[in-house]
mmCIF file of N, CA and C in Angstrom:
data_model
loop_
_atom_site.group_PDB
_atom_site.id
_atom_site.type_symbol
_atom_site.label_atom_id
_atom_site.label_comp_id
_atom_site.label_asym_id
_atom_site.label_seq_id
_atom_site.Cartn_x
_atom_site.Cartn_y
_atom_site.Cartn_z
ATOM 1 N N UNK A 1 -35.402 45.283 -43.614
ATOM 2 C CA UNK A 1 -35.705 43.903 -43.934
ATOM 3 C C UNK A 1 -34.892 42.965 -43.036
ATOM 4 N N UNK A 2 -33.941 43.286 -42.803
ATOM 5 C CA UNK A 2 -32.880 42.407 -41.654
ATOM 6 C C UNK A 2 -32.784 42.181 -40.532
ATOM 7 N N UNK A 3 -34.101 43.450 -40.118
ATOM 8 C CA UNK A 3 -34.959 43.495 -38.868
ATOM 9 C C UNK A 3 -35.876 42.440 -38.426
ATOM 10 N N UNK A 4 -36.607 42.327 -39.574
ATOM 11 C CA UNK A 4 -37.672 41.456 -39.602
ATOM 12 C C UNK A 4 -37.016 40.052 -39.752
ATOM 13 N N UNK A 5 -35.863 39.929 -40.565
ATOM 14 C CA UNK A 5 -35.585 38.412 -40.620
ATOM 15 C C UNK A 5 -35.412 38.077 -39.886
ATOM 16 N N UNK A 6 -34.385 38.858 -38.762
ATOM 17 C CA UNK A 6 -34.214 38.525 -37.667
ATOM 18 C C UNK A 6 -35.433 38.054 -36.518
ATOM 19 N N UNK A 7 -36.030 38.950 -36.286
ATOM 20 C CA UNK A 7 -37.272 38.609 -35.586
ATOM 21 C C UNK A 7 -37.851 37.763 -35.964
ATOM 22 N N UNK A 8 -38.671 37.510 -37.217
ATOM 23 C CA UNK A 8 -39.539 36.094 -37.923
ATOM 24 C C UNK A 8 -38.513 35.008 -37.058
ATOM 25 N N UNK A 9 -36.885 34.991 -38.014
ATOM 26 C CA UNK A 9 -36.343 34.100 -37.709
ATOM 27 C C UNK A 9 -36.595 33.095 -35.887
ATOM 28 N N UNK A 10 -36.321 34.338 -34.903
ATOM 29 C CA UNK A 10 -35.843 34.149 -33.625
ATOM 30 C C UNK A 10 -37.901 33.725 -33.140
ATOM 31 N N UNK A 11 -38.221 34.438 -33.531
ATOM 32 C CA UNK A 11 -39.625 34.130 -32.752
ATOM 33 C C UNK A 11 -40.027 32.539 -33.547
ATOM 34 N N UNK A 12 -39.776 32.212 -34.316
ATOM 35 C CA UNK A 12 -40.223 30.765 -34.834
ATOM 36 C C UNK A 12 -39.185 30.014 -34.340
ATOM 37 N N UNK A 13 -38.127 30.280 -34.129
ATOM 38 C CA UNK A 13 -37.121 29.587 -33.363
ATOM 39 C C UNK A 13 -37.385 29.267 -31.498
ATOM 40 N N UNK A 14 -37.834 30.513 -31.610
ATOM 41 C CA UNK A 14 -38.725 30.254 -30.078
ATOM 42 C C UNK A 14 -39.587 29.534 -29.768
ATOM 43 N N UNK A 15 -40.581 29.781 -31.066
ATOM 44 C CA UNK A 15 -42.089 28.613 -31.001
ATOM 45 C C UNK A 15 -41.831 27.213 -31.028
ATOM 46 N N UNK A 16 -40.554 27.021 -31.233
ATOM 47 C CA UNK A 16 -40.398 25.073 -32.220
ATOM 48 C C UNK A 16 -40.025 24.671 -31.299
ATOM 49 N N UNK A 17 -38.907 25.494 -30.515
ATOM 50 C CA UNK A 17 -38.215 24.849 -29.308
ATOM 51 C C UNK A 17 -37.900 25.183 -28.089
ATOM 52 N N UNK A 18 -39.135 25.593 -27.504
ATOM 53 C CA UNK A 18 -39.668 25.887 -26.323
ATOM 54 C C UNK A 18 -40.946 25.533 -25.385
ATOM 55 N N UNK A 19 -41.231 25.264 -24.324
ATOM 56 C CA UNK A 19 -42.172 24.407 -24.111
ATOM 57 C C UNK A 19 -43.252 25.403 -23.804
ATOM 58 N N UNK A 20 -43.017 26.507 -23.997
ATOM 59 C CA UNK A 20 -43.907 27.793 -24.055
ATOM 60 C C UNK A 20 -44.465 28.282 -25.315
ATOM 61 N N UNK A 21 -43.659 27.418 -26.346
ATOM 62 C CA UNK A 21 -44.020 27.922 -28.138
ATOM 63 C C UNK A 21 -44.860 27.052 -28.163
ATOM 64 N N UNK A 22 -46.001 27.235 -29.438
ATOM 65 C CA UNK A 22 -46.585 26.344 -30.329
ATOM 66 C C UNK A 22 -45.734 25.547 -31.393
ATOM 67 N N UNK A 23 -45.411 24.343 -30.983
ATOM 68 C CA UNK A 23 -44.766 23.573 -31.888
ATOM 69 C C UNK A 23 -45.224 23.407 -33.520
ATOM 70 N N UNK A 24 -46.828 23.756 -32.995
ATOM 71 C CA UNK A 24 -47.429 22.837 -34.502
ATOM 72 C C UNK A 24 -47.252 23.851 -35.545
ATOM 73 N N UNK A 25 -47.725 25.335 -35.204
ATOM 74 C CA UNK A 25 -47.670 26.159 -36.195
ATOM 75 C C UNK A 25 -46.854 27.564 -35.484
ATOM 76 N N UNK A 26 -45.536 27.015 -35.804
ATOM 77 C CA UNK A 26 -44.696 28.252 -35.329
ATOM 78 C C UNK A 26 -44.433 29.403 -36.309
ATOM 79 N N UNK A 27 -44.771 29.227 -37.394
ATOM 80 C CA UNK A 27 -44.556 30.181 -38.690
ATOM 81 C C UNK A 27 -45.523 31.328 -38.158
ATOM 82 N N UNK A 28 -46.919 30.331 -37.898
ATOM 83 C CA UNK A 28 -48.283 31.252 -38.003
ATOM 84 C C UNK A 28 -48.186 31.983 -36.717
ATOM 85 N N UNK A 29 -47.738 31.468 -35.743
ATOM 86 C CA UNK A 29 -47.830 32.296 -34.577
ATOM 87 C C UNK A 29 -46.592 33.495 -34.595
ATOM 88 N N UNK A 30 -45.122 33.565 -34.909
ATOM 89 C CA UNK A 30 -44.372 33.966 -35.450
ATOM 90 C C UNK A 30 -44.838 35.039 -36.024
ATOM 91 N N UNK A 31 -45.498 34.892 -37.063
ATOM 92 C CA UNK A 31 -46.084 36.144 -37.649
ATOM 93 C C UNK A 31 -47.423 36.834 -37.008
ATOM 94 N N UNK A 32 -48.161 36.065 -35.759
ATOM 95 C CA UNK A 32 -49.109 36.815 -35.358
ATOM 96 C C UNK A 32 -48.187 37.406 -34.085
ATOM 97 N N UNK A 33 -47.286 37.175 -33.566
ATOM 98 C CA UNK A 33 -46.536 37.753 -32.582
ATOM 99 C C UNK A 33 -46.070 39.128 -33.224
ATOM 100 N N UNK A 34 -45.295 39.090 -34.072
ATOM 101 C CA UNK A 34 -45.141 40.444 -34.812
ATOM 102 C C UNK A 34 -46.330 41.535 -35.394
ATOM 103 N N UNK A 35 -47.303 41.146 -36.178
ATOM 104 C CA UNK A 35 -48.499 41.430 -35.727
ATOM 105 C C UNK A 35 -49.057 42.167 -34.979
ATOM 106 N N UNK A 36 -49.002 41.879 -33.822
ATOM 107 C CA UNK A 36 -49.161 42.190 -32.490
ATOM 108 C C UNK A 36 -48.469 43.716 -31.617
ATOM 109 N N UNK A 37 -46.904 43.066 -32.598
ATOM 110 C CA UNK A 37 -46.052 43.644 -31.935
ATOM 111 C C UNK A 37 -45.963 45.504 -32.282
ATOM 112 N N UNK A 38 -46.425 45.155 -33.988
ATOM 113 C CA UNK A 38 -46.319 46.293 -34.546
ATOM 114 C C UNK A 38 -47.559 47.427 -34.145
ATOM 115 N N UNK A 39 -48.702 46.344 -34.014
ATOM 116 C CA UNK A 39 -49.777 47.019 -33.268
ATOM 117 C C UNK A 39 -49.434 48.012 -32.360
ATOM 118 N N UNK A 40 -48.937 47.564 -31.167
ATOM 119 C CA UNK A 40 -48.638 48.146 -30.253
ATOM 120 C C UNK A 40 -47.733 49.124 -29.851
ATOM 121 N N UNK A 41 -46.844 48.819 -31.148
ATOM 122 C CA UNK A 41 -45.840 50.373 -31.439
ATOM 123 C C UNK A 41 -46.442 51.095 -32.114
ATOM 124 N N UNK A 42 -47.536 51.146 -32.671
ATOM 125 C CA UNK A 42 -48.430 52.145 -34.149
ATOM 126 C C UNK A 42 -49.028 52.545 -32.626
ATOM 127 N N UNK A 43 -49.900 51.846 -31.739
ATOM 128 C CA UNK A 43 -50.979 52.214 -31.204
ATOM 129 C C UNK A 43 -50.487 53.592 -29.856
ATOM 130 N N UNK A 44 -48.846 53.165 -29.635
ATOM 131 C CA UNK A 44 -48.245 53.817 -28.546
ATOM 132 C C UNK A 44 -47.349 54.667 -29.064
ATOM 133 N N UNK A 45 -47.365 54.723 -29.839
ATOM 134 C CA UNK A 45 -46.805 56.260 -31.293
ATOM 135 C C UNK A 45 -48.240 57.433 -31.053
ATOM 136 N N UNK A 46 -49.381 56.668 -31.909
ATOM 137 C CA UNK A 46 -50.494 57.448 -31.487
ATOM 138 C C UNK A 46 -51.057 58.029 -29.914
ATOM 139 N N UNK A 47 -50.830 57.140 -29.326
ATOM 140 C CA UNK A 47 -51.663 57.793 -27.795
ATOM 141 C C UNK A 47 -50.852 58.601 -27.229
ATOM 142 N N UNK A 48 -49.482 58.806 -27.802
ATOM 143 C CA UNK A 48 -48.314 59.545 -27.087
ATOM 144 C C UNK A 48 -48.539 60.749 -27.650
ATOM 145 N N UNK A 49 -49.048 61.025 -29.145
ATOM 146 C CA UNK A 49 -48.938 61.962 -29.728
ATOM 147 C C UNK A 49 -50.089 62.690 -29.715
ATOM 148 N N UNK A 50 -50.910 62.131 -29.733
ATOM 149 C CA UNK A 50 -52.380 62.791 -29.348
ATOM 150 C C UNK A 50 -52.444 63.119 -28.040
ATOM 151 N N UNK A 51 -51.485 62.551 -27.012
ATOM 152 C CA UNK A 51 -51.821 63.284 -25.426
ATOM 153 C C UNK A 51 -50.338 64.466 -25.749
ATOM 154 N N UNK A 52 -49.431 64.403 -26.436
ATOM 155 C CA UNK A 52 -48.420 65.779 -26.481
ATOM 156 C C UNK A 52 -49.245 66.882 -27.673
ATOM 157 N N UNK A 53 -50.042 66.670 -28.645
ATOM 158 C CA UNK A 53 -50.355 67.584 -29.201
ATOM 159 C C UNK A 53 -51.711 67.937 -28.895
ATOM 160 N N UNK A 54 -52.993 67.579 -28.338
ATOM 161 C CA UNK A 54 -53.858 67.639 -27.861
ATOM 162 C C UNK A 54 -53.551 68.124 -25.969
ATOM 163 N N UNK A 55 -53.271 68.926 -25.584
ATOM 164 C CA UNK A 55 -52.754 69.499 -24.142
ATOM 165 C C UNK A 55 -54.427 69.352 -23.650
ATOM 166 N N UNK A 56 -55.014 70.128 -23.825
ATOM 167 C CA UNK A 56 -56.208 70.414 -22.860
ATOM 168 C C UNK A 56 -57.008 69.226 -23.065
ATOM 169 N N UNK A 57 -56.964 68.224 -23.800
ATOM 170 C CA UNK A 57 -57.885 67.360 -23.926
ATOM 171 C C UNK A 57 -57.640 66.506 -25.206
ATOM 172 N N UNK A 58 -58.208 64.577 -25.096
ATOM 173 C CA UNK A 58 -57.778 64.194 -25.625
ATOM 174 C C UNK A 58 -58.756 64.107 -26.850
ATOM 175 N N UNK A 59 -58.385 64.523 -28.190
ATOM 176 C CA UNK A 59 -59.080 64.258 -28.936
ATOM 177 C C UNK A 59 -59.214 63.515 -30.524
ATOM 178 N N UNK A 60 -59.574 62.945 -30.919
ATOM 179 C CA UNK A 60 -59.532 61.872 -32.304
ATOM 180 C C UNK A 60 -60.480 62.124 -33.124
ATOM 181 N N UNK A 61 -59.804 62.612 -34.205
ATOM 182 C CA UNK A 61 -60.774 63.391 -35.543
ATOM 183 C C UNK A 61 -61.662 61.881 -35.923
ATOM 184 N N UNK A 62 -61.990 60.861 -35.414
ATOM 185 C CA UNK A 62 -62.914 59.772 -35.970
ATOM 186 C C UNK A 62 -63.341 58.717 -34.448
ATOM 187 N N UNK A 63 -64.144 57.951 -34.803
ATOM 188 C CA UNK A 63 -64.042 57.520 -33.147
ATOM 189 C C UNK A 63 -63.243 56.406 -33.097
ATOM 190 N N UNK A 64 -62.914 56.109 -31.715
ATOM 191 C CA UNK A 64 -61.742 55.161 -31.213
ATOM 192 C C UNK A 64 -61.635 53.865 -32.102
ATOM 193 N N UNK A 65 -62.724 53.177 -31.727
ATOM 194 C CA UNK A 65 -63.154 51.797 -32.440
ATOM 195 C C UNK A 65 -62.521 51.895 -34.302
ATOM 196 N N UNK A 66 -63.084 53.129 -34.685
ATOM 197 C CA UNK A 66 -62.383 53.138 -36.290
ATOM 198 C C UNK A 66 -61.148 53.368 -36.363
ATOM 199 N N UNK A 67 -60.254 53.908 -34.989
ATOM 200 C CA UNK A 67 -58.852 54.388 -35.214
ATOM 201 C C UNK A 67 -58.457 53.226 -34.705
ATOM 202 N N UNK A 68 -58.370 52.355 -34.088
ATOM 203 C CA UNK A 68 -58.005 51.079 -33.743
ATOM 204 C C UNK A 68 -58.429 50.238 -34.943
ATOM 205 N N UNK A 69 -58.618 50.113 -35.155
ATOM 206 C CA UNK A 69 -59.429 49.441 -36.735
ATOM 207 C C UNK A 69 -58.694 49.978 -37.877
ATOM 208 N N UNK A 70 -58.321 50.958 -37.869
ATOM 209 C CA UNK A 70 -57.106 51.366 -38.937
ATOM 210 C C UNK A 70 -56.208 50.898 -38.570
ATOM 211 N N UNK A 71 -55.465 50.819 -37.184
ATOM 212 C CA UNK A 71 -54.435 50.917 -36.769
ATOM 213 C C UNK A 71 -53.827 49.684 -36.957
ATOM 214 N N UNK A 72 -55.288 48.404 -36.877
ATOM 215 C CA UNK A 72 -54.881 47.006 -37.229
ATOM 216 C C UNK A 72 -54.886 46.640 -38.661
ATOM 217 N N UNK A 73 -55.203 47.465 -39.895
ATOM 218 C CA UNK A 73 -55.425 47.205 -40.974
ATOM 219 C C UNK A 73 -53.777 47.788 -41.779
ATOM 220 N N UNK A 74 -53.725 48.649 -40.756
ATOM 221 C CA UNK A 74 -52.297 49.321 -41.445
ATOM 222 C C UNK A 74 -51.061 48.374 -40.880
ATOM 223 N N UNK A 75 -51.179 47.666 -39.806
ATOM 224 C CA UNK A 75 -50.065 46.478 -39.340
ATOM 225 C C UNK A 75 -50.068 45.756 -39.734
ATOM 226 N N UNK A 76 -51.256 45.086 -40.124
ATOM 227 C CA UNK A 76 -51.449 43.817 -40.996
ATOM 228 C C UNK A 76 -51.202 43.943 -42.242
ATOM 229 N N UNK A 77 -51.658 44.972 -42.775
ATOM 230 C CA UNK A 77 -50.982 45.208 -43.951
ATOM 231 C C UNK A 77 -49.089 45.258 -44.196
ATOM 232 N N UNK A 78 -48.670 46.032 -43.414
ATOM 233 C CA UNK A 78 -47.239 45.985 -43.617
ATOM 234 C C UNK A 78 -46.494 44.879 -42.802
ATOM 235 N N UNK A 79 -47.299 44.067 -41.999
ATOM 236 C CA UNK A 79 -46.617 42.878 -41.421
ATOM 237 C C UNK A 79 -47.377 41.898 -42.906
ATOM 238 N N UNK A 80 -48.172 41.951 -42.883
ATOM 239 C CA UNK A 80 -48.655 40.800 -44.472
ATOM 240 C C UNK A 80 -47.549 41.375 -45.881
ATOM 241 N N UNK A 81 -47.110 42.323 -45.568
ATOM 242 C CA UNK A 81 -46.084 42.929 -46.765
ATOM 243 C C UNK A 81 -44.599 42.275 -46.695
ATOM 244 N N UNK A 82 -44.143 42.590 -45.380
ATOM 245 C CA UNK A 82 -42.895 41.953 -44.819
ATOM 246 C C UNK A 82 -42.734 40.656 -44.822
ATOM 247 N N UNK A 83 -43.666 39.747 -44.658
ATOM 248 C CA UNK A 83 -43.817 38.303 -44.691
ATOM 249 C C UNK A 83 -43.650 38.022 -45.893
ATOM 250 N N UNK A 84 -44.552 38.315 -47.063
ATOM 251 C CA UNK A 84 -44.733 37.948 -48.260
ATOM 252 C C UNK A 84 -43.363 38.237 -48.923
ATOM 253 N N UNK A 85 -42.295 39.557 -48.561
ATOM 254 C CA UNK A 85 -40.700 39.556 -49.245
ATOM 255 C C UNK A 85 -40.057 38.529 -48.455
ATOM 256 N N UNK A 86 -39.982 38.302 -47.283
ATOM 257 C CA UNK A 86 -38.936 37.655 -46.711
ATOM 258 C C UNK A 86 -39.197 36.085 -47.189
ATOM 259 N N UNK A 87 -40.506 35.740 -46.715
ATOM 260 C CA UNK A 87 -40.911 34.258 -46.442
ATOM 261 C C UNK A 87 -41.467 33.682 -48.131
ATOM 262 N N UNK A 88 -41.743 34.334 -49.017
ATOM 263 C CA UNK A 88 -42.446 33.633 -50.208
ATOM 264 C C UNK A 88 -41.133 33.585 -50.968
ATOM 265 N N UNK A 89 -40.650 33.007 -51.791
ATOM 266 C CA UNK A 89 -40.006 33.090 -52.948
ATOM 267 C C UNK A 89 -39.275 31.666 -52.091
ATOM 268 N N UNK A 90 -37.962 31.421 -53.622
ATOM 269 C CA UNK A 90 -36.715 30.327 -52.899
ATOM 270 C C UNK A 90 -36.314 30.912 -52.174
ATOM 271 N N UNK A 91 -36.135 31.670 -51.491
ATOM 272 C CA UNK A 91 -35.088 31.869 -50.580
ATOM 273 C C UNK A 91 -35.824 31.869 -49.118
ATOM 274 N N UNK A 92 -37.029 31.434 -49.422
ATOM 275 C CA UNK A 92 -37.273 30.572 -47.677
ATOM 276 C C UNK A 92 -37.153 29.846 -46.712
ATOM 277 N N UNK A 93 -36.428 28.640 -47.288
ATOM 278 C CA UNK A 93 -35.666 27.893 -46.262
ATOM 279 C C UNK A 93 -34.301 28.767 -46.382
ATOM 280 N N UNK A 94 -33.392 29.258 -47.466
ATOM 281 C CA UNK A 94 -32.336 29.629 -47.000
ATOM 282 C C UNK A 94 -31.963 30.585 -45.886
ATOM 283 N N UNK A 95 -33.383 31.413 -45.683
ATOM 284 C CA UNK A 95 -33.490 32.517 -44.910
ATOM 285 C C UNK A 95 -33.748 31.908 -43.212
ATOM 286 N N UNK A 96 -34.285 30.562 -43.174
ATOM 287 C CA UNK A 96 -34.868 30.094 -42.040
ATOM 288 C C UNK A 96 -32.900 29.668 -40.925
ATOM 289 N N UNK A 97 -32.785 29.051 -42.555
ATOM 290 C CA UNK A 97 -31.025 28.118 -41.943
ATOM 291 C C UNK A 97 -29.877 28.877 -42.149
ATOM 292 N N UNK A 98 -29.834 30.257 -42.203
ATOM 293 C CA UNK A 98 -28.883 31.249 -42.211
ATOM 294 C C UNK A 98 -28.492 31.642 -40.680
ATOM 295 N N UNK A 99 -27.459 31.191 -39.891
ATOM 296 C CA UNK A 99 -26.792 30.832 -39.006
ATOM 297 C C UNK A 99 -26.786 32.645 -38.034
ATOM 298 N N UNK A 100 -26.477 33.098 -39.045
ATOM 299 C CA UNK A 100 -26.248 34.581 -38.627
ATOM 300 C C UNK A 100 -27.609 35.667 -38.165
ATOM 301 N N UNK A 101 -28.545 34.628 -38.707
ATOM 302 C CA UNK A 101 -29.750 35.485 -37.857
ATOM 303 C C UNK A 101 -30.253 34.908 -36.053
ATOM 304 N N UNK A 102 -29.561 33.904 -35.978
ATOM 305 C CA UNK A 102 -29.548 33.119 -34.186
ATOM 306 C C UNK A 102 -28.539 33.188 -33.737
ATOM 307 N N UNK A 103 -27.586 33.923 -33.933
ATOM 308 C CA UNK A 103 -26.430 34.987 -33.477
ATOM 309 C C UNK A 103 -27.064 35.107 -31.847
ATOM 310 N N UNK A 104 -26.210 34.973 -30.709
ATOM 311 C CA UNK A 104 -26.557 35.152 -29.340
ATOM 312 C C UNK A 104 -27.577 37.031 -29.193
ATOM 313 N N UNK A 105 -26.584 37.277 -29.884
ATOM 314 C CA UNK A 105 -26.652 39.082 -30.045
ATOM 315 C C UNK A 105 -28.170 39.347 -30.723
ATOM 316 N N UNK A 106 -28.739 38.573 -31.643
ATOM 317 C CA UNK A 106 -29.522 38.429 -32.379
ATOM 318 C C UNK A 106 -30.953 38.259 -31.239
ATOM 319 N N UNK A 107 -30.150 37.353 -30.901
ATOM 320 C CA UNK A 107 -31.376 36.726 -29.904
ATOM 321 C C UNK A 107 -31.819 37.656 -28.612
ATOM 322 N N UNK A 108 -30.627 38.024 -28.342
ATOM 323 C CA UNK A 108 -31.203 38.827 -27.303
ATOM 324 C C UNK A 108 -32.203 40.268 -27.672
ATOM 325 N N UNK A 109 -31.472 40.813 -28.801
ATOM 326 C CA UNK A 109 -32.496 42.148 -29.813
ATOM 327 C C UNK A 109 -34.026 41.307 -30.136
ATOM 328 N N UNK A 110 -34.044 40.440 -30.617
ATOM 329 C CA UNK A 110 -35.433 39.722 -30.459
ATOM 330 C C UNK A 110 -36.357 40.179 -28.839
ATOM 331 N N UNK A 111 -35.354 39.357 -28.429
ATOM 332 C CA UNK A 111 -36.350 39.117 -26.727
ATOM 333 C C UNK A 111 -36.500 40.310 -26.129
ATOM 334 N N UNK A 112 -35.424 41.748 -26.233
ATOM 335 C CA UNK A 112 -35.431 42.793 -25.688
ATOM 336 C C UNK A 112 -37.122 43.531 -26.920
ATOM 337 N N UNK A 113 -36.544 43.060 -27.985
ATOM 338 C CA UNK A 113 -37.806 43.997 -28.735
ATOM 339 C C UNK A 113 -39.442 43.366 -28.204
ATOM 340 N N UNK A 114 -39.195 42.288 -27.782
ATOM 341 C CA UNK A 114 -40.504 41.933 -27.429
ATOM 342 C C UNK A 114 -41.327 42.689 -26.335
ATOM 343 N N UNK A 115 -39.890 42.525 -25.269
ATOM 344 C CA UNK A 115 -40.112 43.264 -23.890
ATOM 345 C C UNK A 115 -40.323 45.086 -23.986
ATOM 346 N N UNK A 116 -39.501 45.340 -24.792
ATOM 347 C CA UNK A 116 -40.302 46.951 -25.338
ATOM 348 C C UNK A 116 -41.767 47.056 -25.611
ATOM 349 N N UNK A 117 -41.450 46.031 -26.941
ATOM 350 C CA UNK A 117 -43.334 46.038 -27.305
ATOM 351 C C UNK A 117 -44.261 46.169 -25.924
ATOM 352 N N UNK A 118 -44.414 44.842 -24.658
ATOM 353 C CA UNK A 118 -45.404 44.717 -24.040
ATOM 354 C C UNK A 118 -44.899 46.251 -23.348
ATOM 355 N N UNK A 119 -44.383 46.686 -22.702
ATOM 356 C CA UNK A 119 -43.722 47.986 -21.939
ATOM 357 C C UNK A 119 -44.194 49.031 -22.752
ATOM 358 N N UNK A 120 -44.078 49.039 -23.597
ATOM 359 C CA UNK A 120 -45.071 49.961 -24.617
ATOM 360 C C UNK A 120 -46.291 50.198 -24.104
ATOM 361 N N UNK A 121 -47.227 49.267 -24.234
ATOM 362 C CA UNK A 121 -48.704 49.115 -24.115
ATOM 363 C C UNK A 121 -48.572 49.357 -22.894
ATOM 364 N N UNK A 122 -48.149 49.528 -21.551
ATOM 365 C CA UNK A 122 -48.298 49.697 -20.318
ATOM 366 C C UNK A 122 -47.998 50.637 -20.179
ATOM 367 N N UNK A 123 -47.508 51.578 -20.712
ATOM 368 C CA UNK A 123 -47.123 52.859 -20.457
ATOM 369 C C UNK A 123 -48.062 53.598 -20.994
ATOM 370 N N UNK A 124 -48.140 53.522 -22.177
ATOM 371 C CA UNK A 124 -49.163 54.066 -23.132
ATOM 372 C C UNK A 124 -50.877 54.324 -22.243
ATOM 373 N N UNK A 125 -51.304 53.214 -21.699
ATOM 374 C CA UNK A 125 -51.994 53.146 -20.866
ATOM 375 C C UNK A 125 -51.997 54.080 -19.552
ATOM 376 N N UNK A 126 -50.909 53.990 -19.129
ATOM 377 C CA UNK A 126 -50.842 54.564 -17.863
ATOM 378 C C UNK A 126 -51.057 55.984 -18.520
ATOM 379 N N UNK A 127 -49.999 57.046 -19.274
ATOM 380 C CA UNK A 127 -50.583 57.849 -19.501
ATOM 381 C C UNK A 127 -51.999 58.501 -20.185
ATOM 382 N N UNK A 128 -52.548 57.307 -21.007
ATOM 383 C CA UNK A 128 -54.180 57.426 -20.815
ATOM 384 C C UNK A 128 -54.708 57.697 -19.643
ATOM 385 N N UNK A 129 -54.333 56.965 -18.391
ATOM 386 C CA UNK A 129 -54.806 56.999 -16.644
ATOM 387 C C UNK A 129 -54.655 58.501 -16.361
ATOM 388 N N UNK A 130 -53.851 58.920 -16.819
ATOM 389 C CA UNK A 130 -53.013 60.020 -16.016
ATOM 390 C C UNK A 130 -54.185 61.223 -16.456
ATOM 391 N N UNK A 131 -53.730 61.597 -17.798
ATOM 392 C CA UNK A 131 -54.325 62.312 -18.215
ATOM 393 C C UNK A 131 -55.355 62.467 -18.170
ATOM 394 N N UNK A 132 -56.380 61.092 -18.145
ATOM 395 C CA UNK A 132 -58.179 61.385 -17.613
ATOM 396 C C UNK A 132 -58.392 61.762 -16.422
ATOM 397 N N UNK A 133 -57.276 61.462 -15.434
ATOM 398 C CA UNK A 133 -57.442 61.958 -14.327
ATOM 399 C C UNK A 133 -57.121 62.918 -13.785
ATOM 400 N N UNK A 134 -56.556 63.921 -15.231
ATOM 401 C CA UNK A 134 -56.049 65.098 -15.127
ATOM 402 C C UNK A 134 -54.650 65.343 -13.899
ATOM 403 N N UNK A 135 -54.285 64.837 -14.333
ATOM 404 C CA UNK A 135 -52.748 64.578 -13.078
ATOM 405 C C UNK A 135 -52.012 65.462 -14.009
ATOM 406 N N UNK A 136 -51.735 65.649 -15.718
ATOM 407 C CA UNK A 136 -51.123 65.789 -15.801
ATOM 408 C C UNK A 136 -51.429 67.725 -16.667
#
């Protein structure tokens, strides 16, 4: 949970006051950034594991379109889970103005987790490349 505060925290902190954030709705984007983010670690968990346990060929007990389609129903779900403990109740502004989650240290685990996330998806990819092209 201290994961996520952190992150919610730092990525809406990013959106409000940056000329690269959405000022108007930094909550909403905040949470579609994570979203996103989790996507892409579920999606690069799977393609890693299906190209190490599938050797001769890649294969998916359902087709792609429905496993991507889970894959976003199961993020959204536990990013719509994580939101709803951290962000609903009183303790939502206290959680926003708690000093110790924009910690320098804080901030940088934010921005580094972001840069994993996209590095994720590019890799993940590449070994999709690889493997259709039998390189590997």
């Amino acid at each position: 949970m201290e994961l996520f505060k952190t992150l919610i925290c730092n990525f809406i902190y990013f959106n409000r006051h940056t000329k690269f954030g959405d000022a108007d709705f930094p909550i909403l984007t905040a949470f579609i950034i994570l979203f996103h983010c989790l996507f892409i670690i579920l999606f690069s968990i799977m393609t890693v594991a299906a190209l190490c346990i599938f050797v001769d060929r890649v294969y998916y007990p359902m087709p792609l379109w429905c496993l991507i389609l889970l894959i976003y129903v199961i993020s959204g779900s536990v990013t719509l889970f994580l939101y709803y403990k951290t962000m609903c109740g009183k303790r939502y502004i206290a959680t926003l103005k708690n000093p110790k989650y924009y910690a320098k240290s804080r901030r940088i685990f934010s921005a580094c987790f972001f840069i994993v996330c996209i590095a994720l998806i590019f890799v993940s990819g590449q070994l999709m490349w690889v493997r259709n092209n039998g390189l590997i």
